Amino acid sequence: MSTYSAESIKVLKGLEGVRKRPAMYVQGGTGIDGYHQLLTEIIDNAIDEALAGYADEVWVTLNADGSATVRDNGRGIPVEVMKKEGRPAIEVIFTELHAGGKFDNSSYKVSGGLHGVGSSVVNALSTFLVAEVAVDGKLHRIRFDRGEVTEAVHVVGSTPKSVHGSTVTFQPDPTVFKEVESFDYQRIKRRLRELAFLTGGVKITLVDERGDEQRHEVFMERGGLGAFAAYLAKDNKLLYDKPVFIHATTSVETEGVSHDIEVEVGLIHTTGYGQNVLTYANMITNRDGGTQLTGFKTAYTRVLNNYAKAKNLLKKGDPAPTGDDFLEGISCVVSVKLPDPQFESQAKVKLLNPEAQTAVQSVVYEKFAEVLEENPRVGKAIIEKAANAARAREAARKARDLVRRANPLENDDLPGKLADCQSQDPSVSEIYIVEGDSAGGSAKQGRERRFQAILPLRGKILNVEKANIGRILKNAEIRAMIAAIGAGIEGTGDDAHFNIEDVRYHRIIIMTDADVDGSHIRTLLLTFFYRYMRPLIDAGYLYIAQPPLFGVRFGRSRELQYVFDEGDLQRLLKANASRKPEIQRFKGLGEMNPEQLWETTMNPETRVLRRVTIEDVLEASETFEMLMGTEVPPRREFIEDNAHRAQLDL
Ligand code: 1YM
């Protein structure tokens, strides 16, 4: 008798402590998280019984009165009187703070709840808790109110012998969880679905009795974590159809003790770019991963690198994929079950056990390599995707560098060839992109430097239609244009942007020679602007300068008239057939002196600018395709049609 009362005083003190400082015992405190944690603890006990192989069904009911009921078809919580305690085990389990270990005869429990400890904390923080145990044809019942036994365990009825299991009903105490009204169906549903995937084969039923209409859902997954990964990827296009599933138990020795660690990994790749990786230790979500994740990533990356090399799947000259490149588009679940899990914090966001890393690494290293050998199409698809990711990453990095470099405040970074204007006001500033150094020289001398900038380009610029982004961004002429314009580029995939607000000139004027080469360069430039700075065109900032083809002087008049095309020249000559013309043909911009260039092409009062529209660009790029493409007949036709012009250029 004396042992019994001494025990009960200790117990009451223990549960009082829990009621006084609930946040110390409940992960998630007295808010909505803590409230749900109570239910999680009870569910975990039922799940543990299933994982131990004694139960295959778990029911969770959210009752109309706000309480919750969890039931399993396991062995039943032990009800017999414990010799040492002199009290029934079930009573001890729900009232003693550290009862867990005493009963714990299996080597480890896998569920998140610490067996026994969780039960008494739930009891302490509930207005009432009723546990019913069906075992050996009898139904036992015990009731607690605010943690204290109010109905000692007793038999309330009989059941068929085949019926066995535990049922726990409890109501979180509203004086503890002051701000929480009720259980969140969606949240519980998510956790139960997760548990169904993680336990594989356990049937979990969720019932909501609270509303006008009963809700009812059953979760049962046999596909293991492969099915979980596929579920995570369900809204995306898949890179291959069947998820990869790895499952093995391995023995790891640490400090002379060997542990059995169960490793399970499911993964599948989508064609998307994100990563969705979930990690668990003993079915607890580890939001920040930890040792099991490190083990996975190490082995996964190594297997894929080896595979790519062995099968010769990477192209020469391509950047080597990193671990992150291999993870692009992945949906993946990594789960370990191990004795004595250690976490970084109460919140269990990160697993610390080094043996988990060893176990996952060795299992994934061996099994994933096998999977790839058996499914070469999966291997090839993953490697190809990673290679693309690596290329995009490299290109994005370069684009970012350029965007950074193009910051207009950092004038140092403006290209050396740029003769910038004095004005800092984009709305009045102009930039001439000029073909060739000599024309560039004349333009620099002839310009109005207050608002006109000159950027000479040397030779033909790169054909952006035929080069990958990495090469495009290496091209010095292109880099100079991006830096001078100062607004970055778009269309590189990654997070590089073209920002129209940062454009440093509201007139960007392409000035090329009036010949075939000039039109070719103009086409290349238009293609570039169209692909990488399209908003410039949409905003109407892009122009083409119209330099004259001829200069004509009549007789004694020394006045030079400028003519922009062949037709105009003929008309002019006809209108003056009586006077002797002196015709000067400008073969290139470089042939004009700075004054002539100013007067004909750059002086806002007299020049002719053509604003570039999307139609111009499309036409240009069609012409371009035709000239550079593989189809011969259209090219021949074009050359024949334009032969007379070509003659003029000679
Ligand atoms: C609705 C919640 O708690 N089921 C449950 C709990 C236990 C057992 C079976 C059980 C376990 C063991 C032996 C064992 C618990 N046992 C303990 C303790 N469902 C629910 N089902 N016999 C029965 O682990 O050896 C605490 S709970 F402490 F006895 F191990």
XYZ file of C-alpha atoms and ligand atoms in Angstrom:
680
model
C 0.000 0.000 0.000
C 2.741 2.441 0.938
C 4.537 1.877 -2.381
C 1.298 2.610 -4.172
C 0.696 5.990 -2.511
C 4.313 7.027 -2.848
C 4.060 6.178 -6.535
C 0.840 8.136 -6.998
C 2.268 11.243 -5.369
C 5.236 11.088 -7.711
C 2.916 10.581 -10.666
C 0.707 13.510 -9.759
C 3.745 15.718 -9.345
C 4.953 14.606 -12.766
C 1.718 15.348 -14.569
C 1.309 18.610 -12.663
C 4.658 19.636 -14.094
C 3.386 18.885 -17.557
C 0.259 20.984 -17.005
C 2.319 23.832 -15.561
C 4.851 23.913 -18.373
C 3.244 22.178 -21.322
C 5.650 23.728 -23.817
C 8.487 21.805 -22.179
C 6.828 18.517 -22.979
C 5.006 19.163 -26.205
C 6.861 19.937 -29.318
C 4.928 22.836 -30.805
C 3.848 24.339 -27.491
C 0.259 25.205 -26.701
C -0.598 26.497 -30.168
C -2.038 24.689 -33.138
C 1.137 22.603 -33.590
C 1.144 21.314 -30.031
C -2.560 20.568 -30.216
C -1.982 18.325 -33.221
C 1.101 16.823 -31.632
C -1.148 15.205 -29.018
C -2.973 13.346 -31.744
C 0.307 12.496 -33.461
C 1.612 10.869 -30.283
C -1.366 8.545 -30.039
C -1.349 7.780 -33.757
C 2.357 6.982 -33.559
C 1.717 4.390 -30.855
C -0.805 2.680 -33.103
C 1.567 2.886 -36.084
C 4.346 1.390 -33.988
C 2.154 -1.565 -33.232
C 1.562 -1.985 -36.965
C 5.256 -1.703 -37.766
C 6.008 -4.283 -35.113
C 3.849 -6.580 -37.207
C 0.915 -6.944 -34.781
C -1.577 -4.599 -36.414
C -2.450 -3.851 -40.014
C -5.158 -1.245 -39.565
C -5.373 2.128 -37.889
C -8.465 4.314 -37.621
C -8.532 7.998 -36.717
C -11.850 9.672 -35.978
C -12.453 13.348 -35.317
C -15.524 13.224 -33.119
C -18.473 15.592 -33.158
C -17.708 16.751 -29.577
C -14.175 17.882 -30.561
C -12.391 14.862 -29.152
C -10.378 12.439 -31.272
C -10.291 8.644 -31.297
C -7.410 6.474 -32.477
C -7.794 2.742 -32.837
C -5.600 -0.129 -33.950
C -6.048 -3.885 -34.254
C -2.856 -4.788 -32.418
C -2.104 -6.673 -29.221
C -3.743 -4.125 -26.985
C -2.020 -1.882 -24.485
C -0.992 -4.159 -21.566
C -3.616 -4.057 -18.775
C -2.215 -6.526 -16.237
C -0.985 -5.327 -12.880
C 2.728 -4.735 -12.766
C 4.379 -6.371 -9.827
C 6.865 -3.670 -9.053
C 4.424 -0.803 -9.386
C 1.451 -2.628 -7.973
C -0.687 -0.930 -10.611
C -1.994 -1.928 -14.032
C 0.475 -1.281 -16.822
C -2.020 0.801 -18.783
C -2.434 3.156 -15.845
C 1.299 3.563 -15.518
C 1.664 4.148 -19.261
C -0.810 7.048 -19.159
C 0.371 8.607 -15.907
C 4.123 8.096 -15.562
C 6.272 10.489 -17.424
C 9.050 8.095 -18.284
C 7.264 4.820 -18.507
C 8.416 4.090 -22.000
C 11.676 2.311 -21.473
C 10.384 -0.044 -18.827
C 8.032 -1.786 -21.167
C 10.074 -1.431 -24.184
C 11.290 -4.918 -24.913
C 11.774 -4.570 -28.646
C 15.172 -3.242 -29.702
C 13.797 0.014 -30.982
C 10.616 1.836 -31.734
C 10.397 3.504 -35.041
C 7.620 5.986 -34.547
C 8.200 9.598 -33.689
C 6.542 9.405 -30.317
C 8.666 8.250 -27.437
C 6.704 5.244 -26.383
C 4.821 5.752 -23.157
C 6.174 9.196 -22.515
C 3.938 10.650 -25.201
C 0.867 8.897 -23.836
C 1.138 10.427 -20.357
C 1.745 13.910 -21.724
C -1.348 13.619 -23.897
C -3.292 12.460 -20.866
C -2.041 15.310 -18.696
C -3.124 17.885 -21.272
C -6.569 16.439 -21.994
C -9.846 17.190 -20.231
C -10.514 13.456 -20.421
C -8.872 10.387 -21.908
C -10.528 6.989 -22.260
C -8.564 3.919 -23.315
C -10.224 0.656 -24.255
C -8.344 -2.547 -24.821
C -9.761 -5.663 -26.429
C -7.741 -8.723 -25.510
C -8.555 -12.390 -24.834
C -12.264 -11.885 -25.456
C -12.575 -9.065 -22.942
C -13.007 -5.357 -23.370
C -11.138 -3.306 -20.728
C -11.635 0.341 -20.049
C -9.850 3.080 -18.098
C -10.731 6.754 -17.787
C -8.711 9.793 -16.762
C -9.843 13.364 -16.206
C -7.130 16.014 -16.500
C -4.585 13.253 -16.038
C -6.064 11.623 -12.935
C -7.563 8.156 -12.943
C -11.326 8.532 -12.510
C -12.300 5.008 -13.576
C -9.728 2.358 -12.763
C -9.202 -0.238 -15.452
C -12.061 -2.706 -15.494
C -13.768 -5.106 -17.847
C -16.799 -3.573 -19.514
C -17.813 -6.369 -21.816
C -16.810 -9.296 -23.886
C -15.663 -9.509 -27.487
C -15.027 -12.350 -29.865
C -11.543 -13.725 -29.214
C -10.489 -12.706 -32.685
C -11.044 -9.047 -31.838
C -8.031 -7.323 -30.326
C -6.538 -3.896 -30.228
C -6.456 -0.519 -28.509
C -8.733 2.484 -28.734
C -7.816 5.851 -27.223
C -10.193 8.808 -27.116
C -9.104 12.173 -25.741
C -10.069 15.833 -25.717
C -7.254 18.439 -25.689
C -7.763 20.725 -22.705
C -9.011 24.148 -23.896
C -7.567 25.776 -20.750
C -4.120 24.654 -21.965
C -4.605 25.148 -25.702
C -6.410 28.451 -25.308
C -6.284 29.643 -28.869
C -6.985 26.397 -30.668
C -10.518 25.505 -31.629
C -10.323 22.172 -33.354
C -8.375 19.595 -35.304
C -7.437 20.500 -38.842
C -8.700 17.787 -41.169
C -6.347 18.625 -44.041
C -3.313 18.620 -41.838
C -4.184 15.249 -40.339
C -5.005 13.880 -43.756
C -1.582 14.914 -45.062
C 0.186 13.210 -42.171
C -1.860 10.026 -42.511
C -1.188 9.828 -46.233
C 2.499 10.297 -45.508
C 2.362 7.548 -42.883
C 0.603 5.230 -45.346
C 3.472 5.696 -47.800
C 6.085 5.312 -45.093
C 4.599 2.207 -43.526
C 3.658 0.531 -46.809
C 0.647 -1.749 -46.508
C -0.910 -0.418 -43.318
C -4.512 0.612 -43.946
C -5.289 3.961 -42.358
C -8.824 5.312 -42.208
C -9.666 8.906 -41.370
C -13.214 9.813 -40.415
C -14.538 13.279 -39.646
C -17.797 13.229 -37.698
C -17.907 16.948 -36.972
C -19.676 18.511 -39.920
C -23.153 17.940 -41.266
C -21.758 15.314 -43.580
C -19.321 12.668 -42.476
C -15.979 12.718 -44.284
C -14.147 9.480 -44.745
C -10.852 8.629 -46.380
C -8.734 5.502 -46.589
C -4.994 5.543 -47.134
C -3.139 2.440 -48.069
C -0.021 2.299 -50.165
C 1.775 -0.822 -51.228
C 4.191 0.852 -53.625
C 6.412 2.131 -50.848
C 8.443 5.259 -51.323
C 8.507 4.857 -55.101
C 4.767 5.486 -55.026
C 5.363 8.399 -52.633
C 7.854 9.994 -55.041
C 5.416 9.498 -57.933
C 2.683 11.065 -55.804
C 4.874 14.123 -55.177
C 5.480 14.436 -58.922
C 1.883 13.831 -59.935
C 1.207 17.274 -61.406
C 4.283 17.289 -63.597
C 5.474 15.719 -66.770
C 7.700 12.762 -65.996
C 11.110 12.136 -67.533
C 10.512 8.336 -67.410
C 7.475 6.391 -66.244
C 8.434 4.194 -63.318
C 9.836 5.534 -60.068
C 13.095 4.145 -58.757
C 12.617 2.260 -55.498
C 15.401 1.119 -53.227
C 14.847 -0.762 -49.999
C 17.384 -2.578 -47.865
C 18.374 -3.147 -44.285
C 22.015 -2.917 -43.497
C 24.078 -3.410 -40.428
C 26.376 -0.590 -39.427
C 28.931 -0.841 -36.672
C 29.718 2.191 -34.557
C 32.049 1.957 -31.599
C 31.891 -1.797 -31.600
C 28.093 -1.935 -31.535
C 26.244 -2.954 -34.647
C 22.911 -1.400 -35.561
C 20.398 -2.589 -38.073
C 19.331 0.359 -40.163
C 16.522 0.165 -42.663
C 16.994 2.382 -45.701
C 14.250 3.207 -48.156
C 14.481 5.592 -51.099
C 11.937 6.424 -53.784
C 12.672 8.825 -56.613
C 11.466 9.968 -59.987
C 12.417 12.867 -62.266
C 10.057 15.344 -63.842
C 10.918 17.544 -66.785
C 10.743 20.543 -64.413
C 13.610 22.372 -62.749
C 12.874 22.308 -59.032
C 13.791 19.662 -56.496
C 11.386 18.085 -54.082
C 13.255 15.997 -51.541
C 11.647 14.727 -48.342
C 13.659 13.084 -45.604
C 12.503 11.001 -42.673
C 14.052 9.304 -39.722
C 11.768 6.841 -37.967
C 8.893 8.361 -39.902
C 9.498 11.809 -38.491
C 9.930 14.489 -41.138
C 13.386 16.033 -40.993
C 12.794 19.276 -42.770
C 16.492 20.089 -42.914
C 17.526 16.567 -43.777
C 20.680 15.584 -41.967
C 22.942 12.574 -42.150
C 20.567 10.401 -44.182
C 20.288 13.141 -46.809
C 24.051 13.636 -46.966
C 24.494 9.894 -47.430
C 21.920 9.854 -50.199
C 23.350 12.812 -52.103
C 26.908 11.526 -51.917
C 26.055 8.089 -53.261
C 23.528 9.355 -55.802
C 25.965 11.841 -57.319
C 28.780 9.335 -57.367
C 26.674 6.633 -59.026
C 25.485 9.034 -61.744
C 28.973 10.392 -62.389
C 30.339 6.867 -62.699
C 27.478 5.859 -64.940
C 27.870 8.870 -67.228
C 31.553 8.128 -67.562
C 31.165 4.395 -68.093
C 28.481 4.859 -70.733
C 30.182 7.875 -72.276
C 27.058 10.001 -71.985
C 28.612 13.435 -71.545
C 29.782 15.478 -74.493
C 33.328 16.775 -74.610
C 33.576 20.420 -73.672
C 30.334 20.472 -71.717
C 30.523 21.589 -68.093
C 30.536 18.659 -65.652
C 27.173 18.290 -63.867
C 27.250 18.997 -60.151
C 25.202 17.209 -57.504
C 22.525 19.867 -57.861
C 22.406 19.414 -61.630
C 21.653 15.724 -61.112
C 18.853 16.704 -58.729
C 17.104 19.033 -61.148
C 13.468 17.982 -61.523
C 13.713 15.245 -58.892
C 10.949 14.127 -56.549
C 12.557 12.034 -53.901
C 11.872 10.521 -50.509
C 14.648 9.238 -48.276
C 13.634 7.368 -45.156
C 15.711 5.615 -42.519
C 14.630 3.586 -39.533
C 17.227 3.282 -36.850
C 17.532 2.763 -33.104
C 18.073 5.828 -30.949
C 17.724 8.631 -33.474
C 19.451 11.865 -32.473
C 18.125 15.165 -33.699
C 19.606 18.613 -33.784
C 16.721 20.149 -31.862
C 13.421 19.425 -30.158
C 11.767 20.186 -33.470
C 13.616 17.205 -34.994
C 14.288 19.072 -38.190
C 17.690 17.463 -38.743
C 19.027 13.963 -38.125
C 22.495 13.684 -36.582
C 23.357 9.963 -36.376
C 26.497 9.333 -38.459
C 25.556 5.664 -38.890
C 22.495 6.764 -40.879
C 24.795 8.419 -43.398
C 26.942 5.289 -43.714
C 23.881 3.085 -44.145
C 22.113 5.232 -46.758
C 25.318 5.836 -48.662
C 26.232 2.171 -48.966
C 22.707 1.033 -49.829
C 22.134 3.740 -52.444
C 25.599 3.288 -53.911
C 25.012 -0.385 -54.521
C 21.323 -0.496 -55.384
C 21.020 2.649 -57.444
C 23.892 1.529 -59.665
C 22.014 -1.745 -60.202
C 18.820 0.110 -61.054
C 20.634 2.144 -63.716
C 22.285 -0.940 -65.196
C 18.888 -2.573 -65.498
C 17.143 0.555 -66.800
C 19.533 2.237 -69.235
C 16.815 4.559 -70.500
C 16.323 5.984 -67.037
C 20.076 6.458 -66.682
C 20.378 8.199 -70.025
C 17.426 10.485 -69.336
C 18.828 11.562 -65.956
C 22.304 12.207 -67.356
C 20.958 14.183 -70.303
C 18.840 16.315 -68.043
C 21.781 16.981 -65.736
C 23.990 17.895 -68.691
C 21.392 20.425 -69.797
C 21.126 21.742 -66.273
C 24.897 22.183 -66.165
C 24.882 24.089 -69.446
C 22.036 26.306 -68.304
C 23.765 26.937 -64.987
C 26.961 27.933 -66.733
C 25.092 30.212 -69.145
C 23.109 31.764 -66.328
C 26.254 32.481 -64.408
C 27.715 34.267 -67.399
C 24.519 36.161 -67.986
C 24.478 37.235 -64.358
C 28.046 38.441 -64.633
C 27.082 40.472 -67.649
C 24.019 41.903 -66.009
C 26.102 42.895 -63.044
C 28.744 44.325 -65.298
C 26.093 46.295 -67.121
C 25.148 48.339 -64.088
C 25.141 51.893 -65.465
C 26.489 53.257 -62.206
C 29.656 51.290 -62.683
C 30.919 53.210 -65.636
C 34.255 51.440 -65.380
C 32.563 48.400 -66.723
C 31.383 50.014 -69.906
C 33.204 48.590 -72.896
C 36.371 50.404 -73.858
C 35.238 50.881 -77.430
C 32.172 52.800 -76.382
C 32.321 56.560 -76.834
C 29.554 57.376 -74.399
C 27.413 60.492 -74.471
C 27.429 63.094 -71.717
C 23.750 62.881 -70.915
C 22.652 60.432 -68.245
C 19.030 60.823 -69.253
C 17.998 57.778 -71.299
C 15.029 59.569 -72.853
C 17.287 61.930 -74.793
C 20.276 59.611 -75.217
C 21.075 57.715 -78.387
C 23.578 55.029 -79.199
C 24.808 54.248 -82.683
C 25.931 50.681 -83.149
C 28.275 51.077 -86.051
C 29.741 48.513 -88.417
C 33.495 48.744 -88.565
C 36.195 50.743 -86.839
C 36.669 53.306 -89.574
C 32.993 54.234 -89.736
C 33.065 54.193 -85.971
C 35.912 56.716 -86.075
C 33.991 59.067 -88.396
C 30.866 58.705 -86.302
C 32.783 59.546 -83.135
C 34.109 62.695 -84.718
C 30.859 63.707 -86.339
C 28.461 63.046 -83.465
C 26.845 65.449 -81.064
C 28.526 64.120 -77.950
C 26.024 65.643 -75.573
C 23.468 62.953 -76.359
C 24.986 60.605 -78.945
C 27.086 57.577 -78.020
C 28.984 55.472 -80.528
C 29.750 51.756 -80.233
C 31.809 50.421 -83.133
C 31.540 46.696 -83.833
C 34.330 44.862 -85.530
C 33.400 42.542 -88.378
C 30.455 40.203 -88.448
C 28.818 39.507 -85.177
C 28.023 36.001 -84.111
C 24.938 34.315 -85.497
C 22.948 33.830 -82.327
C 20.616 31.370 -84.026
C 23.433 28.936 -84.496
C 25.373 29.303 -81.260
C 24.547 28.146 -77.766
C 24.137 30.715 -75.061
C 27.567 30.025 -73.602
C 29.276 30.936 -76.863
C 26.979 33.894 -77.453
C 27.911 35.377 -74.133
C 31.606 34.873 -74.772
C 31.406 36.957 -77.926
C 33.124 40.296 -77.292
C 30.835 42.327 -79.592
C 27.730 40.952 -77.920
C 29.115 41.533 -74.465
C 29.931 45.112 -75.399
C 26.360 45.725 -76.562
C 24.830 44.187 -73.443
C 27.084 46.217 -71.186
C 26.497 49.481 -73.069
C 22.725 49.115 -73.159
C 22.876 48.259 -69.491
C 19.642 46.331 -69.000
C 20.796 42.707 -69.095
C 19.375 40.088 -71.379
C 16.482 37.703 -71.379
C 15.853 34.315 -72.869
C 18.685 32.437 -71.197
C 16.437 30.270 -69.109
C 17.702 30.960 -65.637
C 17.104 34.101 -63.637
C 18.742 36.540 -66.032
C 16.379 39.350 -66.957
C 16.163 42.170 -69.376
C 14.927 45.197 -67.513
C 13.615 47.864 -69.848
C 13.820 50.483 -67.099
C 17.582 50.144 -67.005
C 18.098 50.808 -70.705
C 20.571 53.666 -70.998
C 19.435 54.976 -74.389
C 15.918 55.274 -75.733
C 17.228 55.297 -79.291
C 19.397 52.376 -80.209
C 20.400 52.861 -83.798
C 21.920 50.176 -85.972
C 24.162 51.832 -88.524
C 25.566 49.468 -91.156
C 26.792 49.927 -94.714
C 24.232 50.002 -97.490
C 25.537 46.818 -99.083
C 25.068 43.069 -98.805
C 27.567 42.738 -95.974
C 25.892 45.591 -94.169
C 22.493 44.009 -94.515
C 23.890 40.732 -93.279
C 25.294 42.386 -90.165
C 22.035 44.223 -89.643
C 20.196 40.919 -89.856
C 22.507 39.368 -87.279
C 21.974 42.310 -84.951
C 18.219 42.242 -85.366
C 18.193 38.544 -84.599
C 20.207 39.153 -81.475
C 17.937 41.957 -80.254
C 14.893 39.920 -81.074
C 16.087 36.884 -79.130
C 17.678 38.563 -76.154
C 16.306 42.109 -75.839
C 12.877 41.805 -77.350
C 11.328 44.450 -75.027
C 13.538 47.025 -76.747
C 11.680 46.357 -79.960
C 8.291 46.318 -78.265
C 9.082 49.649 -76.627
C 10.057 51.129 -80.003
C 13.639 51.881 -78.946
C 15.368 50.098 -81.808
C 16.081 51.919 -85.091
C 17.933 51.425 -88.333
C 19.917 54.337 -89.720
C 19.611 55.040 -93.422
C 22.931 56.208 -94.805
C 22.811 57.511 -98.378
C 24.077 55.379 -101.252
C 25.086 58.286 -103.480
C 26.132 61.846 -103.373
C 25.248 63.837 -106.529
C 26.516 67.250 -107.662
C 25.156 69.017 -110.701
C 27.275 71.263 -112.883
C 28.619 74.334 -111.247
C 26.403 74.028 -108.187
C 28.681 72.782 -105.466
C 25.786 71.566 -103.368
C 25.887 67.828 -102.711
C 22.572 66.018 -102.782
C 22.234 62.720 -100.988
C 20.352 59.838 -102.545
C 19.253 56.834 -100.569
C 18.517 54.266 -103.245
C 18.874 53.397 -106.898
C 15.334 54.439 -107.863
C 15.754 57.880 -106.341
C 19.033 58.315 -108.194
C 17.378 57.603 -111.546
C 14.553 60.014 -110.761
C 16.973 62.734 -109.731
C 19.069 62.265 -112.851
C 15.974 62.409 -115.064
C 14.671 65.548 -113.393
C 18.088 67.194 -114.146
C 19.074 65.052 -117.549
C 20.190 68.585 -118.962
C 22.870 69.061 -116.295
C 26.091 67.108 -115.990
C 25.961 65.027 -112.832
C 28.956 64.221 -110.760
C 27.980 61.012 -108.930
C 29.787 59.779 -105.882
C 28.921 56.324 -104.680
C 29.440 55.698 -100.972
C 30.707 52.161 -100.715
C 30.659 52.279 -96.991
C 30.060 54.573 -94.102
C 33.789 54.824 -93.698
C 34.026 56.659 -96.997
C 32.076 59.583 -95.656
C 33.912 62.200 -93.736
C 32.632 63.027 -90.268
C 30.685 66.073 -91.482
C 29.000 64.076 -94.225
C 28.072 61.324 -91.815
C 26.603 63.849 -89.390
C 24.646 65.608 -92.072
C 23.234 62.528 -93.792
C 22.784 59.959 -91.092
C 23.138 61.388 -87.625
C 21.744 64.904 -87.500
C 18.261 64.601 -85.977
C 17.109 67.498 -88.186
C 17.929 65.828 -91.489
C 18.508 62.107 -90.957
C 16.098 59.316 -91.799
C 15.655 56.647 -89.113
C 13.519 53.603 -89.531
C 11.958 52.261 -86.345
C 12.313 48.504 -86.150
C 9.129 46.516 -85.766
C 8.649 42.873 -85.030
C 7.715 42.340 -88.693
C 11.096 43.692 -89.766
C 12.787 41.239 -87.508
C 10.736 38.302 -88.657
C 11.386 39.172 -92.257
C 15.062 39.595 -91.543
C 15.283 36.294 -89.803
C 13.441 34.530 -92.626
C 15.838 36.004 -95.144
C 18.611 35.001 -92.900
C 17.403 31.445 -92.513
C 17.158 31.278 -96.226
C 20.704 32.501 -96.795
C 22.294 30.412 -94.087
C 19.963 27.434 -93.998
C 20.292 24.069 -95.595
C 17.712 24.542 -98.351
C 19.528 25.324 -101.623
C 16.799 26.279 -104.148
C 15.478 29.318 -102.287
C 19.017 30.575 -101.854
C 19.710 30.311 -105.569
C 16.485 32.124 -106.326
C 17.403 34.925 -103.961
C 20.828 35.320 -105.488
C 19.372 35.433 -108.998
C 16.727 37.981 -107.986
C 19.298 40.190 -106.351
C 22.154 39.706 -108.755
C 21.767 43.169 -110.256
C 22.175 44.732 -106.840
C 25.222 42.655 -106.125
C 26.707 44.043 -109.283
C 26.264 47.552 -107.991
C 28.265 46.735 -104.923
C 31.357 45.746 -106.830
C -4.555 3.906 -30.110
C -3.153 3.819 -29.707
O -1.229 2.620 -28.168
N -1.487 0.657 -29.292
C -0.598 -0.145 -28.635
C 0.244 0.304 -27.633
C 1.085 -0.594 -27.021
C 1.080 -1.937 -27.427
C 0.203 -2.323 -28.430
C 1.962 -2.965 -26.881
C 3.309 -2.826 -26.998
C 4.123 -3.820 -26.473
C 3.558 -4.961 -25.900
C 5.583 -3.668 -26.572
C 1.921 -0.066 -25.991
N 2.737 -0.681 -25.254
C 3.364 0.116 -24.381
C 4.339 -0.436 -23.496
N -2.673 2.499 -29.832
C -1.760 1.964 -29.019
N -0.612 -1.450 -28.987
N 2.234 -5.071 -25.832
C 1.431 -4.107 -26.305
O 6.025 -2.683 -27.128
O 6.261 -4.576 -26.056
C 3.015 1.376 -24.381
S 1.869 1.561 -25.553
F 4.763 0.523 -22.700
F 3.790 -1.415 -22.793
F 5.320 -0.916 -24.194
